[in-house]
């Protein structure tokens, strides 16, 4: 005979622990069906498979989307990098919207096709998960009639079973400048379509991204469609800046505050903020309001952010405080005008003189850079080779030897510092470098670095007059995270002075400065192509003038004239000095 159920003091039966768990699960599923934030808690997972921690920022983001769409506005959401735009906003909200309407047509625009494929794969994986099926059991992959074959289930588009005849995919994604698979959209999502490459490295692409978004993607919306634009801003003239100024936008902009103890959120809209869930303590700013939310401690604690601000202030300002690049802020705004759809090997045969610069760094970071620059018959600079790595002195010498064999620079310009001495020792004592070593000269960096005529800023004058030929095909197809030498060169010049490194800029400056100030009668060889394969080695056409070899030894202290210093006319080679 079964034991009678346990009862409370009031006489009501007590539920067993298992029953309590089932009830809690049922309540969580019910909430997930009706609220996107509850859905995120129940369905979304971190990289370890644990439920994601939904912070106040993510709740506010979801509330902003709901409020903006309820008033027919485009929701623009700008938050710091790594704060959940894609997971909570793009993937999470799209999944929930599919559950609300299995006939939906969602279009996702990303910075490139690879990112789009990642978003579709994530959505596809969640739809097949047990948690998603708990919440939306009717959402299943569509199958071809009479078979068990999936109708459309790729990395670029997926289709779920529908209650109506709809020709377009349930979800389709592509790069912002790519082909749009779906013809119409009930939900249009932009996920970081502006990135470093198309906003900073290639300024000419800024307007192209804006045109693609407004003329191609937004034209796919049907009547009553909803749109959200997720972004971290990059430049004062990029697509995000354009979206902020539009009259149909509700803006949500969150940044780490000055004290690094919270997120200041700015909300603006072209209509009154009636019904907006504004927290206590909000203050009016710029026609909208600003309120403070707690930091997302699970993702970026105050300790982590303060350390980042202390060690990487420029990167922190952009990624966490959402400070954008301005047109006058970068040193080389015209560098992209010199990009050509060629490889270095294609332009190498036109070089009549060649110099190489070496910026030395310790072996603990990939900072040593060799940059080879040539000059053609018209006086235009040619970027012929870039190499970068964590090299010891012997390894650096070997890299120089390989470059010397390929391009035969008349002069090697190496910055004078402690590491240079170790390199010189290696070059002097190894007979393999007997031909190269006499062509190595030192360069002392001082106030000349900022000189408008011969310093780092002088290269912009050459860029702005199209006096450089830069082989952009060397980084063609490389993604934004690529750390190869060519991508590092492009990134440093596009971002200077705000970049994390400047080694490629310095190495290029050393070579360019020698070519600019030394001229044809100074201590470097004139070179000409041999007629072999494009980019093959150059032969020495004229040896260094005797006058240059016999020039008096120069002191490394900063000279009165910027044209009389190690690395320019009259400088004795490091090799010559070492032999004295």
PDB file of C-alpha atoms in Angstrom, residues 151-343:
ATOM      1  CA  UNK A 151      15.624  21.091 -48.336  1.00  0.00           C
ATOM      2  CA  UNK A 152      18.167  23.812 -47.543  1.00  0.00           C
ATOM      3  CA  UNK A 153      20.654  23.446 -44.717  1.00  0.00           C
ATOM      4  CA  UNK A 154      23.979  25.018 -45.734  1.00  0.00           C
ATOM      5  CA  UNK A 155      26.472  27.469 -44.248  1.00  0.00           C
ATOM      6  CA  UNK A 156      24.940  30.348 -46.176  1.00  0.00           C
ATOM      7  CA  UNK A 157      21.210  29.601 -45.812  1.00  0.00           C
ATOM      8  CA  UNK A 158      18.791  27.338 -43.938  1.00  0.00           C
ATOM      9  CA  UNK A 159      15.096  26.610 -44.240  1.00  0.00           C
ATOM     10  CA  UNK A 160      12.741  25.289 -41.538  1.00  0.00           C
ATOM     11  CA  UNK A 161       9.382  23.610 -42.033  1.00  0.00           C
ATOM     12  CA  UNK A 162       6.710  26.229 -42.707  1.00  0.00           C
ATOM     13  CA  UNK A 163       2.949  26.594 -42.629  1.00  0.00           C
ATOM     14  CA  UNK A 164       2.914  28.722 -45.787  1.00  0.00           C
ATOM     15  CA  UNK A 165       4.555  28.565 -49.198  1.00  0.00           C
ATOM     16  CA  UNK A 166       7.628  30.796 -48.953  1.00  0.00           C
ATOM     17  CA  UNK A 167      10.337  30.699 -51.598  1.00  0.00           C
ATOM     18  CA  UNK A 168      13.090  32.428 -49.634  1.00  0.00           C
ATOM     19  CA  UNK A 169      15.220  30.764 -46.921  1.00  0.00           C
ATOM     20  CA  UNK A 170      14.394  31.109 -43.238  1.00  0.00           C
ATOM     21  CA  UNK A 171      17.866  32.535 -42.633  1.00  0.00           C
ATOM     22  CA  UNK A 172      20.412  33.675 -45.233  1.00  0.00           C
ATOM     23  CA  UNK A 173      23.716  35.418 -44.602  1.00  0.00           C
ATOM     24  CA  UNK A 174      26.459  36.992 -46.719  1.00  0.00           C
ATOM     25  CA  UNK A 175      29.198  39.579 -46.634  1.00  0.00           C
ATOM     26  CA  UNK A 176      27.914  43.127 -46.941  1.00  0.00           C
ATOM     27  CA  UNK A 177      29.465  43.439 -50.400  1.00  0.00           C
ATOM     28  CA  UNK A 178      28.474  39.933 -51.486  1.00  0.00           C
ATOM     29  CA  UNK A 179      25.489  38.374 -53.202  1.00  0.00           C
ATOM     30  CA  UNK A 180      22.296  38.371 -51.142  1.00  0.00           C
ATOM     31  CA  UNK A 181      20.694  34.918 -51.296  1.00  0.00           C
ATOM     32  CA  UNK A 182      17.239  35.839 -50.029  1.00  0.00           C
ATOM     33  CA  UNK A 183      15.108  38.115 -52.178  1.00  0.00           C
ATOM     34  CA  UNK A 184      12.934  39.563 -49.375  1.00  0.00           C
ATOM     35  CA  UNK A 185      13.323  40.080 -45.650  1.00  0.00           C
ATOM     36  CA  UNK A 186      10.933  40.264 -42.704  1.00  0.00           C
ATOM     37  CA  UNK A 187      13.951  40.643 -40.415  1.00  0.00           C
ATOM     38  CA  UNK A 188      17.127  42.443 -41.520  1.00  0.00           C
ATOM     39  CA  UNK A 189      20.203  42.192 -39.296  1.00  0.00           C
ATOM     40  CA  UNK A 190      23.584  43.887 -39.702  1.00  0.00           C
ATOM     41  CA  UNK A 191      26.335  42.295 -37.635  1.00  0.00           C
ATOM     42  CA  UNK A 192      29.502  44.430 -37.573  1.00  0.00           C
ATOM     43  CA  UNK A 193      29.474  45.133 -41.301  1.00  0.00           C
ATOM     44  CA  UNK A 194      31.997  47.898 -40.613  1.00  0.00           C
ATOM     45  CA  UNK A 195      35.411  46.616 -39.612  1.00  0.00           C
ATOM     46  CA  UNK A 196      38.998  47.771 -39.498  1.00  0.00           C
ATOM     47  CA  UNK A 197      39.647  46.728 -43.086  1.00  0.00           C
ATOM     48  CA  UNK A 198      36.801  48.613 -44.743  1.00  0.00           C
ATOM     49  CA  UNK A 199      36.825  51.637 -42.438  1.00  0.00           C
ATOM     50  CA  UNK A 200      40.494  52.337 -41.713  1.00  0.00           C
ATOM     51  CA  UNK A 201      42.812  50.243 -43.879  1.00  0.00           C
ATOM     52  CA  UNK A 202      40.832  50.960 -47.069  1.00  0.00           C
ATOM     53  CA  UNK A 203      39.061  54.323 -46.619  1.00  0.00           C
ATOM     54  CA  UNK A 204      37.679  54.173 -50.160  1.00  0.00           C
ATOM     55  CA  UNK A 205      35.486  51.275 -49.026  1.00  0.00           C
ATOM     56  CA  UNK A 206      33.619  53.323 -46.416  1.00  0.00           C
ATOM     57  CA  UNK A 207      31.137  54.780 -48.868  1.00  0.00           C
ATOM     58  CA  UNK A 208      30.882  51.468 -50.693  1.00  0.00           C
ATOM     59  CA  UNK A 209      29.786  49.697 -47.494  1.00  0.00           C
ATOM     60  CA  UNK A 210      27.204  52.413 -46.828  1.00  0.00           C
ATOM     61  CA  UNK A 211      25.893  52.187 -50.392  1.00  0.00           C
ATOM     62  CA  UNK A 212      25.717  48.387 -50.220  1.00  0.00           C
ATOM     63  CA  UNK A 213      23.786  48.497 -46.961  1.00  0.00           C
ATOM     64  CA  UNK A 214      21.321  51.213 -47.897  1.00  0.00           C
ATOM     65  CA  UNK A 215      20.834  50.402 -51.569  1.00  0.00           C
ATOM     66  CA  UNK A 216      21.079  46.593 -51.631  1.00  0.00           C
ATOM     67  CA  UNK A 217      20.319  45.166 -48.216  1.00  0.00           C
ATOM     68  CA  UNK A 218      17.706  47.635 -46.970  1.00  0.00           C
ATOM     69  CA  UNK A 219      15.897  47.426 -50.300  1.00  0.00           C
ATOM     70  CA  UNK A 220      15.076  43.780 -49.508  1.00  0.00           C
ATOM     71  CA  UNK A 221      12.777  44.666 -46.606  1.00  0.00           C
ATOM     72  CA  UNK A 222       9.060  44.013 -47.053  1.00  0.00           C
ATOM     73  CA  UNK A 223       6.378  46.235 -45.560  1.00  0.00           C
ATOM     74  CA  UNK A 224       6.413  45.935 -41.781  1.00  0.00           C
ATOM     75  CA  UNK A 225       9.907  44.398 -41.716  1.00  0.00           C
ATOM     76  CA  UNK A 226      12.109  44.942 -38.681  1.00  0.00           C
ATOM     77  CA  UNK A 227      15.733  46.024 -38.859  1.00  0.00           C
ATOM     78  CA  UNK A 228      18.600  46.037 -36.381  1.00  0.00           C
ATOM     79  CA  UNK A 229      22.104  47.329 -36.952  1.00  0.00           C
ATOM     80  CA  UNK A 230      24.738  45.969 -34.515  1.00  0.00           C
ATOM     81  CA  UNK A 231      28.153  47.615 -34.575  1.00  0.00           C
ATOM     82  CA  UNK A 232      31.281  48.820 -32.859  1.00  0.00           C
ATOM     83  CA  UNK A 233      32.088  52.184 -34.506  1.00  0.00           C
ATOM     84  CA  UNK A 234      35.443  52.729 -36.202  1.00  0.00           C
ATOM     85  CA  UNK A 235      35.558  56.052 -38.039  1.00  0.00           C
ATOM     86  CA  UNK A 236      33.697  59.353 -37.976  1.00  0.00           C
ATOM     87  CA  UNK A 237      32.631  58.793 -41.598  1.00  0.00           C
ATOM     88  CA  UNK A 238      31.834  55.074 -41.635  1.00  0.00           C
ATOM     89  CA  UNK A 239      28.402  53.458 -42.093  1.00  0.00           C
ATOM     90  CA  UNK A 240      27.774  53.403 -38.347  1.00  0.00           C
ATOM     91  CA  UNK A 241      28.220  57.191 -38.213  1.00  0.00           C
ATOM     92  CA  UNK A 242      25.769  57.520 -41.112  1.00  0.00           C
ATOM     93  CA  UNK A 243      23.215  55.305 -39.360  1.00  0.00           C
ATOM     94  CA  UNK A 244      23.454  57.351 -36.136  1.00  0.00           C
ATOM     95  CA  UNK A 245      22.380  60.503 -37.984  1.00  0.00           C
ATOM     96  CA  UNK A 246      19.361  59.030 -39.764  1.00  0.00           C
ATOM     97  CA  UNK A 247      15.879  60.169 -38.787  1.00  0.00           C
ATOM     98  CA  UNK A 248      14.400  56.650 -38.606  1.00  0.00           C
ATOM     99  CA  UNK A 249      16.839  55.281 -36.018  1.00  0.00           C
ATOM    100  CA  UNK A 250      16.543  54.490 -32.318  1.00  0.00           C
ATOM    101  CA  UNK A 251      20.114  54.530 -30.970  1.00  0.00           C
ATOM    102  CA  UNK A 252      21.448  52.416 -28.103  1.00  0.00           C
ATOM    103  CA  UNK A 253      25.138  53.203 -27.443  1.00  0.00           C
ATOM    104  CA  UNK A 254      26.958  51.634 -24.476  1.00  0.00           C
ATOM    105  CA  UNK A 255      30.530  52.505 -23.492  1.00  0.00           C
ATOM    106  CA  UNK A 256      32.798  51.811 -20.538  1.00  0.00           C
ATOM    107  CA  UNK A 257      32.696  54.958 -18.399  1.00  0.00           C
ATOM    108  CA  UNK A 258      35.627  57.107 -17.308  1.00  0.00           C
ATOM    109  CA  UNK A 259      35.911  55.439 -13.890  1.00  0.00           C
ATOM    110  CA  UNK A 260      35.791  51.966 -15.465  1.00  0.00           C
ATOM    111  CA  UNK A 261      33.122  50.901 -13.004  1.00  0.00           C
ATOM    112  CA  UNK A 262      30.077  50.790 -15.278  1.00  0.00           C
ATOM    113  CA  UNK A 263      28.651  51.129 -18.770  1.00  0.00           C
ATOM    114  CA  UNK A 264      27.198  54.490 -19.745  1.00  0.00           C
ATOM    115  CA  UNK A 265      24.300  53.903 -22.150  1.00  0.00           C
ATOM    116  CA  UNK A 266      23.013  56.663 -24.426  1.00  0.00           C
ATOM    117  CA  UNK A 267      19.517  56.249 -25.891  1.00  0.00           C
ATOM    118  CA  UNK A 268      18.130  58.550 -28.586  1.00  0.00           C
ATOM    119  CA  UNK A 269      15.143  58.344 -30.896  1.00  0.00           C
ATOM    120  CA  UNK A 270      13.206  60.666 -33.242  1.00  0.00           C
ATOM    121  CA  UNK A 271      10.119  60.133 -31.085  1.00  0.00           C
ATOM    122  CA  UNK A 272       9.422  60.542 -27.384  1.00  0.00           C
ATOM    123  CA  UNK A 273      10.831  57.767 -25.207  1.00  0.00           C
ATOM    124  CA  UNK A 274       7.398  56.982 -23.789  1.00  0.00           C
ATOM    125  CA  UNK A 275       7.271  53.391 -22.619  1.00  0.00           C
ATOM    126  CA  UNK A 276      11.052  52.948 -22.753  1.00  0.00           C
ATOM    127  CA  UNK A 277      12.420  50.999 -19.750  1.00  0.00           C
ATOM    128  CA  UNK A 278      14.684  53.785 -18.489  1.00  0.00           C
ATOM    129  CA  UNK A 279      16.398  52.947 -15.157  1.00  0.00           C
ATOM    130  CA  UNK A 280      16.414  55.316 -12.218  1.00  0.00           C
ATOM    131  CA  UNK A 281      19.119  57.965 -12.263  1.00  0.00           C
ATOM    132  CA  UNK A 282      18.973  58.595 -16.028  1.00  0.00           C
ATOM    133  CA  UNK A 283      19.962  62.097 -17.160  1.00  0.00           C
ATOM    134  CA  UNK A 284      19.016  63.974 -20.342  1.00  0.00           C
ATOM    135  CA  UNK A 285      21.758  64.288 -22.985  1.00  0.00           C
ATOM    136  CA  UNK A 286      21.661  65.297 -26.685  1.00  0.00           C
ATOM    137  CA  UNK A 287      17.919  64.960 -27.016  1.00  0.00           C
ATOM    138  CA  UNK A 288      17.934  61.563 -25.351  1.00  0.00           C
ATOM    139  CA  UNK A 289      18.980  60.066 -22.046  1.00  0.00           C
ATOM    140  CA  UNK A 290      22.081  58.488 -20.530  1.00  0.00           C
ATOM    141  CA  UNK A 291      21.982  55.903 -17.762  1.00  0.00           C
ATOM    142  CA  UNK A 292      24.587  53.642 -16.198  1.00  0.00           C
ATOM    143  CA  UNK A 293      24.503  49.849 -16.151  1.00  0.00           C
ATOM    144  CA  UNK A 294      26.814  47.492 -14.258  1.00  0.00           C
ATOM    145  CA  UNK A 295      29.833  46.077 -16.051  1.00  0.00           C
ATOM    146  CA  UNK A 296      29.474  42.606 -17.520  1.00  0.00           C
ATOM    147  CA  UNK A 297      31.670  41.042 -14.867  1.00  0.00           C
ATOM    148  CA  UNK A 298      31.445  37.552 -16.367  1.00  0.00           C
ATOM    149  CA  UNK A 299      32.966  38.840 -19.591  1.00  0.00           C
ATOM    150  CA  UNK A 300      35.024  41.936 -18.681  1.00  0.00           C
ATOM    151  CA  UNK A 301      35.604  42.664 -15.024  1.00  0.00           C
ATOM    152  CA  UNK A 302      36.650  46.085 -13.765  1.00  0.00           C
ATOM    153  CA  UNK A 303      40.097  44.673 -12.962  1.00  0.00           C
ATOM    154  CA  UNK A 304      40.546  43.370 -16.510  1.00  0.00           C
ATOM    155  CA  UNK A 305      39.333  46.581 -18.110  1.00  0.00           C
ATOM    156  CA  UNK A 306      41.509  48.819 -15.921  1.00  0.00           C
ATOM    157  CA  UNK A 307      44.574  46.776 -16.784  1.00  0.00           C
ATOM    158  CA  UNK A 308      43.708  47.093 -20.465  1.00  0.00           C
ATOM    159  CA  UNK A 309      43.242  50.843 -20.169  1.00  0.00           C
ATOM    160  CA  UNK A 310      46.611  51.175 -18.425  1.00  0.00           C
ATOM    161  CA  UNK A 311      48.604  49.007 -20.847  1.00  0.00           C
ATOM    162  CA  UNK A 312      46.767  49.680 -24.139  1.00  0.00           C
ATOM    163  CA  UNK A 313      45.175  53.121 -23.832  1.00  0.00           C
ATOM    164  CA  UNK A 314      44.604  53.702 -27.547  1.00  0.00           C
ATOM    165  CA  UNK A 315      43.082  50.277 -28.139  1.00  0.00           C
ATOM    166  CA  UNK A 316      40.952  50.704 -25.007  1.00  0.00           C
ATOM    167  CA  UNK A 317      39.658  54.059 -26.220  1.00  0.00           C
ATOM    168  CA  UNK A 318      38.474  52.538 -29.489  1.00  0.00           C
ATOM    169  CA  UNK A 319      37.227  49.130 -28.355  1.00  0.00           C
ATOM    170  CA  UNK A 320      35.726  49.991 -24.949  1.00  0.00           C
ATOM    171  CA  UNK A 321      34.999  53.733 -24.966  1.00  0.00           C
ATOM    172  CA  UNK A 322      33.870  53.692 -28.631  1.00  0.00           C
ATOM    173  CA  UNK A 323      36.100  56.596 -29.631  1.00  0.00           C
ATOM    174  CA  UNK A 324      36.338  56.657 -33.411  1.00  0.00           C
ATOM    175  CA  UNK A 325      39.156  57.588 -35.730  1.00  0.00           C
ATOM    176  CA  UNK A 326      38.838  61.057 -37.220  1.00  0.00           C
ATOM    177  CA  UNK A 327      40.056  61.988 -40.667  1.00  0.00           C
ATOM    178  CA  UNK A 328      42.941  64.072 -39.339  1.00  0.00           C
ATOM    179  CA  UNK A 329      43.924  61.671 -36.589  1.00  0.00           C
ATOM    180  CA  UNK A 330      45.831  59.144 -38.680  1.00  0.00           C
ATOM    181  CA  UNK A 331      49.257  60.015 -40.033  1.00  0.00           C
ATOM    182  CA  UNK A 332      48.743  58.453 -43.454  1.00  0.00           C
ATOM    183  CA  UNK A 333      45.145  59.022 -44.617  1.00  0.00           C
ATOM    184  CA  UNK A 334      46.223  58.740 -48.278  1.00  0.00           C
ATOM    185  CA  UNK A 335      48.085  55.424 -48.112  1.00  0.00           C
ATOM    186  CA  UNK A 336      45.216  53.456 -49.672  1.00  0.00           C
ATOM    187  CA  UNK A 337      45.270  55.684 -52.767  1.00  0.00           C
ATOM    188  CA  UNK A 338      48.588  54.034 -53.650  1.00  0.00           C
ATOM    189  CA  UNK A 339      47.279  50.464 -53.445  1.00  0.00           C
ATOM    190  CA  UNK A 340      47.536  48.685 -56.799  1.00  0.00           C
ATOM    191  CA  UNK A 341      46.050  45.391 -57.928  1.00  0.00           C
ATOM    192  CA  UNK A 342      49.486  43.856 -58.466  1.00  0.00           C
ATOM    193  CA  UNK A 343      52.017  41.725 -56.646  1.00  0.00           C
TER     194      UNK A 343
END
